[in-house]
CSV table of C-alpha atoms in Angstrom, one decimal:
chain,number,residue,atom,x,y,z
I,69,MET,CA,20.5,-26.2,27.8
I,70,ALA,CA,19.3,-23.8,25.0
I,71,LYS,CA,15.8,-22.4,24.8
I,72,ALA,CA,13.7,-23.8,22.4
I,73,PRO,CA,12.9,-21.2,20.0
I,74,VAL,CA,9.0,-19.7,20.2
I,75,LEU,CA,8.7,-20.4,16.3
I,76,THR,CA,10.6,-23.1,14.0
I,77,PRO,CA,13.3,-21.1,12.1
I,78,GLN,CA,12.8,-20.0,8.6
I,79,ALA,CA,15.8,-21.1,7.2
I,80,GLU,CA,14.9,-24.6,9.1
I,81,ASP,CA,11.4,-24.8,7.9
I,82,PHE,CA,9.6,-22.2,6.1
I,83,PRO,CA,6.4,-23.5,5.8
I,84,ARG,CA,6.0,-24.8,9.2
I,85,TRP,CA,7.3,-21.5,11.0
I,86,TYR,CA,4.7,-19.6,8.7
I,87,GLN,CA,1.9,-22.2,10.2
I,88,ASP,CA,3.8,-21.9,13.6
I,89,LEU,CA,3.4,-18.0,13.4
I,90,ILE,CA,-0.3,-18.3,12.5
I,91,ASN,CA,-1.0,-20.1,15.7
I,92,LYS,CA,1.1,-18.0,18.1
I,93,ALA,CA,0.4,-14.8,16.9
I,94,GLU,CA,-3.6,-15.8,17.2
I,95,LEU,CA,-4.4,-14.9,13.5
I,96,ALA,CA,-6.2,-18.2,12.3
I,97,ASP,CA,-7.3,-21.8,12.9
I,98,ASN,CA,-8.4,-24.1,10.7
I,99,GLY,CA,-12.0,-24.6,10.2
I,100,PRO,CA,-13.9,-28.0,10.5
I,101,VAL,CA,-14.1,-28.7,7.3
I,102,ARG,CA,-11.1,-29.1,5.2
I,103,GLY,CA,-9.8,-26.1,3.3
I,104,THR,CA,-11.7,-23.9,5.5
I,105,MET,CA,-10.3,-21.0,8.2
I,106,VAL,CA,-11.7,-19.1,11.3
I,107,ILE,CA,-10.1,-15.9,11.2
I,108,ARG,CA,-9.3,-14.8,14.7
I,109,PRO,CA,-9.9,-11.2,16.4
I,110,TYR,CA,-6.2,-10.4,15.8
I,111,GLY,CA,-6.0,-11.8,12.4
I,112,TYR,CA,-9.6,-10.0,11.5
I,113,GLY,CA,-8.4,-6.9,12.8
I,114,LEU,CA,-5.6,-7.0,9.9
I,115,TRP,CA,-8.0,-7.8,7.5
I,116,GLU,CA,-10.4,-4.7,8.7
I,117,ARG,CA,-7.5,-2.4,8.4
I,118,MET,CA,-7.1,-3.8,4.7
I,119,GLN,CA,-10.7,-3.5,4.2
I,120,GLN,CA,-10.6,0.0,5.3
I,121,GLU,CA,-7.6,1.4,3.4
I,122,MET,CA,-8.8,-0.7,-0.4
I,123,ASP,CA,-12.3,0.4,0.2
I,124,ALA,CA,-11.5,4.3,0.4
I,125,ARG,CA,-9.5,4.0,-3.0
I,126,ILE,CA,-12.0,1.8,-4.4
I,127,LYS,CA,-14.5,4.6,-4.0
I,128,ALA,CA,-12.4,7.2,-5.0
I,129,ALA,CA,-11.9,5.2,-8.1
I,130,GLY,CA,-15.4,6.2,-8.9
I,131,ALA,CA,-17.4,2.4,-7.6
I,132,SER,CA,-19.8,2.0,-5.2
I,133,ASN,CA,-20.2,-1.1,-3.3
I,134,ALA,CA,-23.2,-3.4,-3.4
I,135,TYR,CA,-24.2,-6.9,-2.8
I,136,PHE,CA,-25.2,-9.9,-5.1
I,137,PRO,CA,-26.7,-13.7,-3.8
I,138,LEU,CA,-24.0,-16.3,-2.7
I,139,PHE,CA,-26.0,-18.7,-4.8
I,140,ILE,CA,-25.7,-18.5,-8.7
I,141,PRO,CA,-28.0,-20.9,-10.9
I,142,GLN,CA,-25.8,-23.3,-12.7
I,143,SER,CA,-26.8,-22.5,-16.0
I,144,TYR,CA,-25.2,-19.0,-15.9
I,145,LEU,CA,-22.2,-20.5,-16.0
I,146,THR,CA,-22.7,-22.6,-18.7
I,147,ARG,CA,-23.1,-19.2,-20.7
I,148,GLU,CA,-19.6,-18.1,-21.0
I,149,ALA,CA,-17.6,-21.4,-22.2
I,150,GLU,CA,-14.0,-20.6,-21.0
I,151,HIS,CA,-15.4,-19.2,-17.6
I,152,VAL,CA,-17.1,-22.3,-17.2
I,153,GLU,CA,-14.2,-24.5,-17.9
I,154,GLY,CA,-11.7,-22.4,-16.1
I,155,PHE,CA,-14.0,-22.6,-12.7
I,156,ALA,CA,-15.2,-26.4,-12.9
I,157,PRO,CA,-13.0,-28.2,-10.5
I,158,GLU,CA,-13.2,-25.8,-7.9
I,159,LEU,CA,-16.7,-25.3,-7.5
I,160,ALA,CA,-19.6,-26.2,-4.9
I,161,VAL,CA,-22.9,-27.6,-6.3
I,162,VAL,CA,-25.9,-27.8,-4.3
I,163,THR,CA,-28.2,-30.0,-5.4
I,164,HIS,CA,-30.7,-30.1,-2.6
I,165,GLY,CA,-32.7,-27.6,-0.3
I,166,GLY,CA,-35.5,-27.6,2.2
I,167,GLY,CA,-35.2,-31.7,2.1
I,168,LYS,CA,-36.1,-31.5,-1.7
I,169,GLU,CA,-33.7,-32.1,-5.0
I,170,LEU,CA,-33.7,-28.8,-6.6
I,171,GLU,CA,-34.9,-28.2,-10.0
I,172,GLU,CA,-32.0,-26.3,-10.8
I,173,PRO,CA,-28.9,-27.3,-9.1
I,174,VAL,CA,-27.2,-23.6,-7.5
I,175,VAL,CA,-23.5,-23.0,-7.7
I,176,VAL,CA,-21.9,-21.4,-4.5
I,177,ARG,CA,-20.1,-18.4,-5.7
I,178,PRO,CA,-16.8,-19.0,-7.0
I,179,THR,CA,-17.0,-15.1,-8.5
I,180,SER,CA,-19.4,-12.8,-10.0
I,181,GLU,CA,-19.4,-11.9,-13.8
I,182,THR,CA,-22.5,-14.4,-14.5
I,183,ILE,CA,-24.7,-13.3,-12.2
I,184,ILE,CA,-23.4,-9.1,-12.0
I,185,ASN,CA,-23.9,-9.7,-15.6
I,186,ASP,CA,-27.1,-10.8,-15.5
I,187,TYR,CA,-28.1,-7.6,-13.6
I,188,PHE,CA,-26.0,-5.7,-15.3
I,189,SER,CA,-28.0,-6.5,-19.2
I,190,LYS,CA,-31.1,-5.2,-16.7
I,191,TRP,CA,-29.5,-1.6,-15.4
I,192,VAL,CA,-28.0,-0.9,-18.1
I,193,GLN,CA,-30.0,0.7,-21.5
I,194,SER,CA,-28.4,3.4,-22.8
I,195,TYR,CA,-24.9,5.2,-22.9
I,196,ARG,CA,-26.2,7.5,-20.2
I,197,ASP,CA,-26.1,4.7,-17.8
I,198,LEU,CA,-22.1,3.8,-18.4
I,199,PRO,CA,-19.7,3.4,-16.9
I,200,LEU,CA,-21.3,1.6,-14.6
I,201,LEU,CA,-18.7,0.7,-11.6
I,202,ILE,CA,-19.9,-2.1,-8.6
I,203,ASN,CA,-17.8,-3.5,-6.4
I,204,GLN,CA,-18.7,-5.8,-3.7
I,205,TRP,CA,-17.0,-7.3,-0.4
I,206,ALA,CA,-18.2,-11.1,-0.1
I,207,ASN,CA,-16.9,-14.5,0.4
I,208,VAL,CA,-16.3,-16.9,-2.1
I,209,VAL,CA,-15.6,-20.7,-2.4
I,210,ARG,CA,-13.4,-22.2,-4.5
I,211,TRP,CA,-13.2,-26.3,-3.7
I,212,GLU,CA,-9.4,-26.1,-2.5
I,213,MET,CA,-7.3,-29.4,-3.0
I,214,ARG,CA,-3.9,-28.3,-1.4
I,215,PRO,CA,-5.7,-25.9,1.7
I,216,ARG,CA,-3.4,-23.5,3.3
I,217,VAL,CA,-4.3,-21.0,5.6
I,218,PHE,CA,-4.9,-17.0,4.1
I,219,LEU,CA,-2.8,-18.7,0.7
I,220,ARG,CA,-5.2,-21.1,-0.6
I,221,THR,CA,-8.5,-21.7,1.1
I,222,THR,CA,-12.0,-23.2,0.4
I,223,GLU,CA,-13.8,-20.3,1.7
I,224,PHE,CA,-12.0,-16.8,1.6
I,225,LEU,CA,-13.0,-13.4,1.9
I,226,TRP,CA,-12.3,-10.7,-0.8
I,227,GLN,CA,-13.7,-7.9,-2.7
I,228,GLU,CA,-14.1,-7.8,-6.4
I,229,GLY,CA,-15.4,-5.0,-8.8
I,230,HIS,CA,-17.3,-5.1,-11.8
I,231,THR,CA,-17.8,-2.5,-14.4
I,232,ALA,CA,-19.6,-2.0,-17.7
I,233,HIS,CA,-18.0,0.6,-20.5
I,234,ALA,CA,-18.9,2.2,-23.7
I,235,THR,CA,-15.8,1.8,-25.1
I,236,TYR,CA,-13.1,-0.9,-25.2
I,237,GLU,CA,-10.8,2.5,-24.5
I,238,ASP,CA,-12.7,2.9,-21.4
I,239,ALA,CA,-12.8,-0.3,-19.9
I,240,ARG,CA,-8.9,-0.8,-20.5
I,241,ASP,CA,-8.3,2.2,-19.0
I,242,TYR,CA,-9.9,1.8,-16.0
I,243,ALA,CA,-8.8,-1.8,-15.5
I,244,ALA,CA,-5.1,0.1,-15.4
I,245,HIS,CA,-6.3,2.5,-13.2
I,246,ILE,CA,-7.7,-0.2,-10.5
I,247,HIS,CA,-4.4,-2.0,-11.2
I,248,ARG,CA,-2.1,0.7,-10.7
I,249,ASN,CA,-3.7,3.5,-8.3
I,250,VAL,CA,-5.9,1.0,-6.2
I,251,TYR,CA,-3.8,-2.2,-5.6
I,252,ALA,CA,-0.3,-0.8,-6.4
I,253,ASP,CA,-0.9,2.1,-4.2
I,254,PHE,CA,-2.4,0.2,-1.5
I,255,MET,CA,0.3,-2.6,-1.7
I,256,GLU,CA,3.3,-0.5,-1.6
I,257,ASN,CA,2.2,2.3,0.5
I,258,VAL,CA,0.2,0.4,3.1
I,259,LEU,CA,1.4,-3.2,3.4
I,260,ALA,CA,4.9,-2.0,2.5
I,261,ILE,CA,5.3,-4.9,-0.1
I,262,ASP,CA,7.0,-4.2,-3.3
I,263,VAL,CA,5.1,-5.8,-6.1
I,264,VAL,CA,5.9,-6.2,-9.9
I,265,LEU,CA,2.6,-5.3,-12.4
I,266,GLY,CA,2.7,-6.7,-15.2
I,267,ARG,CA,0.5,-8.7,-17.7
I,268,LYS,CA,-0.4,-12.2,-17.5
I,269,THR,CA,0.1,-14.9,-20.6
I,270,PRO,CA,-2.4,-16.2,-21.9
I,271,ARG,CA,-1.5,-19.5,-20.3
I,272,GLU,CA,-1.9,-17.9,-16.8
I,273,ARG,CA,-5.1,-15.6,-17.7
I,274,PHE,CA,-7.9,-15.5,-15.8
I,275,ALA,CA,-10.6,-17.7,-17.7
I,276,GLY,CA,-13.2,-15.2,-19.4
I,277,ALA,CA,-10.7,-12.4,-19.8
I,278,VAL,CA,-9.1,-11.0,-22.8
I,279,ASN,CA,-6.0,-9.5,-20.6
I,280,THR,CA,-5.0,-10.0,-17.2
I,281,LEU,CA,-2.8,-7.0,-15.3
I,282,THR,CA,-1.1,-8.7,-12.1
I,283,LEU,CA,0.5,-7.8,-9.1
I,284,GLU,CA,3.2,-10.1,-7.9
I,285,GLY,CA,5.0,-10.1,-4.6
I,286,MET,CA,8.2,-11.8,-3.8
I,287,MET,CA,8.3,-13.7,-0.2
I,288,GLY,CA,10.4,-14.3,2.6
I,289,ASP,CA,11.2,-17.7,0.9
I,290,GLY,CA,12.1,-16.3,-2.8
I,291,LYS,CA,8.4,-17.5,-3.9
I,292,ALA,CA,6.1,-15.5,-5.7
I,293,LEU,CA,2.7,-14.6,-4.6
I,294,GLN,CA,-0.1,-13.0,-6.7
I,295,MET,CA,-1.6,-10.4,-4.5
I,296,GLY,CA,-4.3,-8.9,-6.7
I,297,THR,CA,-5.5,-9.2,-9.8
I,298,SER,CA,-7.5,-6.7,-12.7
I,299,HIS,CA,-8.7,-8.3,-15.9
I,300,GLU,CA,-10.2,-6.8,-19.1
I,301,LEU,CA,-13.0,-8.9,-19.6
I,302,GLY,CA,-13.6,-7.4,-23.4
I,303,THR,CA,-17.6,-8.4,-24.9
I,304,ASN,CA,-17.0,-11.9,-23.7
I,305,PHE,CA,-19.5,-11.9,-21.0
I,306,SER,CA,-21.8,-9.0,-22.5
I,307,LYS,CA,-22.3,-11.4,-25.5
I,308,ALA,CA,-23.3,-14.0,-23.0
I,309,PHE,CA,-26.0,-12.2,-21.4
I,310,ASN,CA,-26.8,-9.7,-23.8
I,311,THR,CA,-25.1,-6.6,-22.3
I,312,THR,CA,-26.0,-3.7,-24.3
I,313,TYR,CA,-26.5,-0.1,-24.7
I,314,LEU,CA,-28.0,2.4,-27.1
I,315,SER,CA,-25.4,4.5,-28.2
I,316,LYS,CA,-25.7,8.5,-29.1
I,317,GLU,CA,-25.6,7.5,-32.5
I,318,GLY,CA,-28.6,5.2,-32.0
I,319,ARG,CA,-27.2,2.2,-32.5
I,320,GLN,CA,-27.5,-1.2,-29.5
I,321,GLU,CA,-23.6,-1.7,-28.9
I,322,LEU,CA,-22.3,-4.6,-26.6
I,323,ALA,CA,-20.7,-3.0,-23.1
I,324,TRP,CA,-16.7,-3.3,-22.7
I,325,GLN,CA,-16.1,-4.8,-19.3
I,326,THR,CA,-13.6,-5.7,-16.2
I,327,SER,CA,-13.4,-7.5,-12.7
I,328,TRP,CA,-11.1,-7.0,-10.8
I,329,GLY,CA,-10.3,-8.7,-7.1
I,330,SER,CA,-7.8,-9.0,-3.9
I,331,SER,CA,-8.7,-11.2,-1.2
I,332,THR,CA,-7.4,-12.2,2.4
I,333,ARG,CA,-4.5,-13.9,0.3
I,334,MET,CA,-3.2,-10.3,0.7
I,335,VAL,CA,-2.8,-11.7,5.0
I,336,GLY,CA,-0.5,-14.5,4.0
I,337,GLY,CA,1.4,-12.0,2.0
I,338,LEU,CA,2.0,-9.8,5.1
I,339,ILE,CA,3.2,-12.9,7.1
I,340,MET,CA,5.3,-14.2,4.6
I,341,SER,CA,6.7,-10.9,3.1
I,342,HIS,CA,7.5,-8.9,6.6
I,343,GLY,CA,7.7,-11.9,9.4
I,344,ASP,CA,10.9,-13.0,11.0
I,345,ASP,CA,11.9,-15.9,13.6
I,346,ALA,CA,10.6,-14.0,16.1
I,347,GLY,CA,7.2,-13.5,14.7
I,348,LEU,CA,4.7,-11.1,12.4
I,349,ARG,CA,5.9,-7.2,11.3
I,350,VAL,CA,3.2,-5.5,10.7
I,351,PRO,CA,3.6,-2.4,8.5
I,352,PRO,CA,2.5,0.9,10.7
I,353,HIS,CA,0.0,2.5,8.0
I,354,LEU,CA,-1.6,-0.9,8.6
I,355,ALA,CA,-1.5,-1.7,12.0
I,356,PRO,CA,-4.8,-2.0,13.8
I,357,VAL,CA,-2.2,-1.5,16.9
I,358,GLN,CA,0.6,1.1,16.4
I,359,ALA,CA,1.8,1.1,19.7
I,360,VAL,CA,1.3,-0.7,23.0
I,361,VAL,CA,2.1,0.5,26.6
I,362,LEU,CA,2.9,-1.9,28.9
I,363,ALA,CA,2.9,-1.6,32.8
I,364,VAL,CA,5.9,-3.4,34.0
I,365,LYS,CA,4.3,-4.2,37.3
I,366,GLY,CA,0.8,-3.6,39.2
I,367,ASP,CA,2.2,-0.5,40.7
I,368,ASP,CA,-0.4,2.5,41.0
I,369,ALA,CA,1.7,5.2,39.7
I,370,VAL,CA,3.0,3.3,37.0
I,371,LEU,CA,-0.6,2.2,35.5
I,372,ALA,CA,-1.8,5.6,35.9
I,373,LYS,CA,1.3,6.9,33.7
I,374,VAL,CA,1.0,4.3,30.9
I,375,ARG,CA,-2.9,5.2,31.0
I,376,GLU,CA,-1.7,8.5,30.9
I,377,ILE,CA,0.7,7.8,28.2
I,378,GLY,CA,-2.0,5.7,26.3
I,379,GLU,CA,-4.1,8.9,26.3
I,380,ARG,CA,-1.2,11.5,25.1
I,381,LEU,CA,-0.5,9.0,21.8
I,382,THR,CA,-4.0,8.6,20.9
I,383,ALA,CA,-4.2,12.3,20.9
I,384,ALA,CA,-1.8,12.4,18.5
I,385,GLY,CA,-3.3,10.3,16.1
I,386,VAL,CA,-1.5,6.7,17.4
I,387,ARG,CA,-3.3,4.0,17.3
I,388,VAL,CA,-2.7,2.9,21.0
I,389,GLN,CA,-3.4,-0.2,23.1
I,390,VAL,CA,-2.7,0.0,27.0
I,391,ASP,CA,-1.7,-3.1,28.4
I,392,ASP,CA,-2.0,-3.3,32.0
I,393,ARG,CA,-2.4,-6.8,32.6
I,394,THR,CA,0.1,-6.7,35.5
I,395,ASP,CA,-1.5,-10.1,36.5
I,396,THR,CA,0.6,-11.9,33.4
I,397,PRO,CA,4.0,-11.7,33.6
I,398,PHE,CA,5.8,-8.8,31.8
I,399,GLY,CA,7.8,-11.5,29.6
I,400,ARG,CA,5.2,-13.4,28.1
I,401,ARG,CA,3.3,-10.1,27.3
I,402,ALA,CA,6.4,-8.6,25.6
I,403,VAL,CA,7.0,-11.7,23.9
I,404,ASP,CA,2.9,-11.5,22.7
I,405,TRP,CA,3.4,-8.4,21.3
I,406,GLU,CA,6.7,-9.1,19.3
I,407,LEU,CA,4.8,-12.0,17.7
I,408,LYS,CA,1.8,-9.9,16.9
I,409,GLY,CA,4.0,-7.7,15.3
I,410,VAL,CA,2.9,-4.5,17.1
I,411,PRO,CA,5.5,-1.9,16.0
I,412,VAL,CA,6.7,0.0,18.6
I,413,ARG,CA,6.1,-1.1,22.7
I,414,ILE,CA,6.7,1.4,25.3
I,415,GLU,CA,7.5,0.1,28.5
I,416,VAL,CA,6.8,1.5,31.7
I,417,GLY,CA,8.3,0.3,35.2
I,418,PRO,CA,8.7,2.2,38.7
I,419,ARG,CA,12.6,2.6,38.0
I,420,ASP,CA,11.7,4.4,34.4
I,421,LEU,CA,8.7,6.4,36.2
I,422,GLU,CA,11.5,7.9,38.7
I,423,ALA,CA,13.8,8.7,36.0
I,424,GLY,CA,10.9,10.1,33.8
I,425,THR,CA,11.3,7.7,30.8
I,426,ALA,CA,10.0,4.8,29.0
I,427,MET,CA,11.8,2.4,27.2
I,428,LEU,CA,11.1,2.1,23.2
I,429,ALA,CA,11.3,-0.9,21.8
I,430,ARG,CA,11.0,-1.1,17.9
I,431,ARG,CA,10.0,-4.1,16.2
I,432,ILE,CA,10.8,-3.3,12.8
I,433,ALA,CA,13.8,-1.4,13.2
I,434,GLY,CA,14.9,-3.6,16.2
I,435,GLY,CA,16.5,-2.2,19.2
I,436,LYS,CA,15.3,-0.8,22.7
I,437,GLU,CA,16.3,2.7,24.3
I,438,PRO,CA,14.9,4.7,26.6
I,439,VAL,CA,12.9,8.0,26.0
I,440,ARG,CA,11.5,10.8,27.4
I,441,ILE,CA,8.3,10.4,28.5
I,442,GLU,CA,7.1,13.8,27.5
I,443,SER,CA,8.6,13.5,23.9
I,444,LEU,CA,7.0,10.1,23.1
I,445,ALA,CA,3.8,11.8,21.5
I,446,GLU,CA,6.3,13.9,19.0
I,447,LEU,CA,8.6,11.6,18.7
I,448,LEU,CA,6.4,8.1,17.5
I,449,PRO,CA,4.8,9.4,14.2
I,450,LYS,CA,8.5,10.0,12.9
I,451,VAL,CA,9.3,6.3,14.3
I,452,LEU,CA,6.3,4.9,12.4
I,453,GLU,CA,7.0,6.3,9.5
I,454,GLU,CA,10.9,5.8,9.4
I,455,ASP,CA,10.0,2.0,9.9
I,456,GLN,CA,6.9,1.7,7.4
I,457,ALA,CA,9.8,3.2,4.4
I,458,LEU,CA,12.2,0.5,6.0
I,459,LEU,CA,9.8,-2.7,5.5
I,460,LEU,CA,8.9,-1.5,2.1
I,461,LYS,CA,13.0,-1.0,1.0
I,462,GLN,CA,13.7,-4.6,2.6
I,463,SER,CA,10.9,-6.3,0.8
I,464,ARG,CA,12.3,-4.8,-2.9
I,465,ASP,CA,16.2,-5.2,-1.7
I,466,ARG,CA,15.1,-8.9,-1.1
I,467,ARG,CA,13.4,-9.0,-4.7
I,468,GLU,CA,15.9,-6.9,-6.3
I,469,ALA,CA,18.6,-9.0,-5.2
I,470,ARG,CA,17.1,-12.2,-5.5
I,471,THR,CA,16.2,-11.9,-9.2
I,472,SER,CA,18.4,-12.6,-12.1
I,473,ASP,CA,18.8,-11.9,-15.9
I,474,VAL,CA,19.2,-15.3,-17.8
I,475,SER,CA,19.3,-16.4,-21.6
I,476,THR,CA,17.9,-20.0,-21.5
I,477,VAL,CA,15.3,-21.8,-20.3
I,478,ALA,CA,17.2,-24.2,-17.9
I,479,GLU,CA,18.6,-20.9,-16.2
I,480,ALA,CA,15.5,-19.7,-15.7
I,481,ALA,CA,14.3,-23.1,-13.9
I,482,GLU,CA,17.5,-23.4,-12.1
I,483,ALA,CA,17.1,-19.7,-10.9
I,484,ALA,CA,13.7,-20.3,-9.5
I,485,ASN,CA,14.5,-23.9,-8.0
I,486,ALA,CA,17.5,-22.0,-6.1
I,487,GLY,CA,14.5,-19.6,-4.4
I,488,GLY,CA,14.6,-16.7,-6.7
I,489,TRP,CA,13.1,-15.3,-9.5
I,490,ALA,CA,14.5,-14.8,-13.3
I,491,ARG,CA,14.2,-12.5,-15.9
I,492,ILE,CA,14.3,-13.8,-19.5
I,493,PRO,CA,13.0,-12.4,-22.5
I,494,TRP,CA,9.8,-13.7,-23.8
I,495,ALA,CA,10.7,-13.9,-27.3
I,496,THR,CA,13.3,-16.5,-26.1
I,497,LEU,CA,11.2,-18.4,-23.6
I,498,GLY,CA,8.1,-18.4,-25.7
I,499,GLN,CA,4.7,-20.6,-25.0
I,500,GLU,CA,7.1,-23.8,-25.6
I,501,GLY,CA,9.5,-23.1,-23.3
I,502,GLU,CA,6.6,-21.8,-20.6
I,503,ALA,CA,4.9,-25.5,-21.0
I,504,VAL,CA,8.7,-26.6,-20.0
I,505,LEU,CA,8.9,-24.7,-16.9
I,506,ALA,CA,5.5,-25.9,-15.6
I,507,GLU,CA,6.5,-29.2,-15.9
I,508,GLN,CA,8.7,-28.3,-13.1
I,509,ALA,CA,6.3,-26.3,-11.1
I,510,VAL,CA,7.6,-23.1,-12.4
I,511,SER,CA,5.2,-20.4,-14.3
I,512,VAL,CA,5.7,-17.3,-15.7
I,513,ARG,CA,4.5,-14.6,-13.0
I,514,CYS,CA,4.0,-12.0,-15.5
I,515,LEU,CA,5.1,-10.0,-18.5
I,516,ILE,CA,6.9,-6.6,-18.5
I,517,ALA,CA,8.2,-4.3,-20.7
I,518,GLU,CA,11.9,-3.8,-21.6
I,519,ASP,CA,11.7,-0.7,-19.3
I,520,GLY,CA,9.3,-2.4,-16.2
I,521,SER,CA,6.7,-1.2,-17.0
I,522,VAL,CA,3.2,-3.4,-18.1
I,523,PRO,CA,3.3,-4.3,-22.1
I,524,GLU,CA,0.4,-3.2,-24.0
I,525,SER,CA,0.0,-6.6,-25.8
I,526,ASP,CA,1.0,-10.1,-25.4
I,527,ASP,CA,3.7,-10.3,-28.2
I,528,GLU,CA,5.0,-6.7,-27.5
I,529,PRO,CA,8.8,-6.4,-29.0
I,530,GLY,CA,11.2,-6.7,-25.8
I,531,ALA,CA,8.6,-8.1,-23.1
I,532,VAL,CA,10.5,-9.8,-20.5
I,533,ALA,CA,9.3,-12.6,-19.0
I,534,VAL,CA,9.3,-12.9,-14.6
I,535,VAL,CA,9.4,-16.5,-13.9
I,536,GLY,CA,9.5,-18.1,-10.1
I,537,ARG,CA,7.8,-20.7,-7.9
I,538,ALA,CA,4.8,-19.6,-6.8
I,539,TYR,CA,2.0,-20.4,-4.2
């Protein structure tokens, strides 16, 4: 009888495979309240590494971290009409506290434009106070009707940046800088996910923004995942909260603003971009554990050698974990590490020790081969760089192979429903065609210019719509 697979095969049931992997790789569990999640230590380790890499890039862009309250007076959201209308269906509202009905209901933070603007209006007095660049690492709550762990949860973790600038041009350029030099750089060079950078249509734009820049990744099943967004808010929130400054010329001016965010949804994107039927595959630049050194048997000499190898690799700058739990069968441990997607396994048993070698198993490129123990510290950094590049290439190759150029709305819908993306001239599709696609659960993921860059306006001549089904 054939052995049952550890995971449901992707080709058989992709959503079931996704859930199986999250469970078997010990990434997360469902929380007790519908739509919430418990992130387990290994899953949280992935998020911590994402935080570290993102935080460094955000700070390099000049922003400083701060923290704002979880509870927001309900009246704050009503000050910007489009904003409150966009978030109203997702709000969690607290009406009682301390055993009493509150004088004013408070909203559990869905995003922080309103409360941060309340403080920006106090902190910004003069052009000398600008630009004001703030980032917050926090949790948010958006009541989710169709939850899926990491992808759509009622509560999730994220970073949200909020800035105020003296001019439209400064705000526009900063939103674009975050889009490309923070988000795209991180997603391509750390997550190894190929992303399309584009501009959202008015229909898909963030509530209260005048422009939304997006990064769209193609998942293993051909669907799109919005990986992060950067918004130009214009002066919409400045008007609502009276965020003004005294210019060099002595005039009171409205501040121009941006907001931008990425979340634990990126963990879901990591899983669906790189995972296979054997489990997760973690890019080496991200991996909390880049190499695990396994003792095959509980032989004293073997145990001593795996610990020595671990020390050598750590000294060489590799993030290493030594697995000397020989009371657990070796095969089970090897499968567990494969499920977790650790890029490299180094396996050492008594025979390997006699030969002066270790078995090198590569999770990303595949294959196993004996390697001299003395050469591991020099070899491993090269192997990890090769595997990082391979994952990005595979992600890009998938997107290019499954994206087709079409000329009609019907062809765009057909391509999306067949498990891919379509590119169609925006002049051909237009808002009418976009509405027709929406009836089939197909959306315009973004607009790109003819040369693949980000359009400067919604009606830029030659703009192309990237169309697909999305999570």
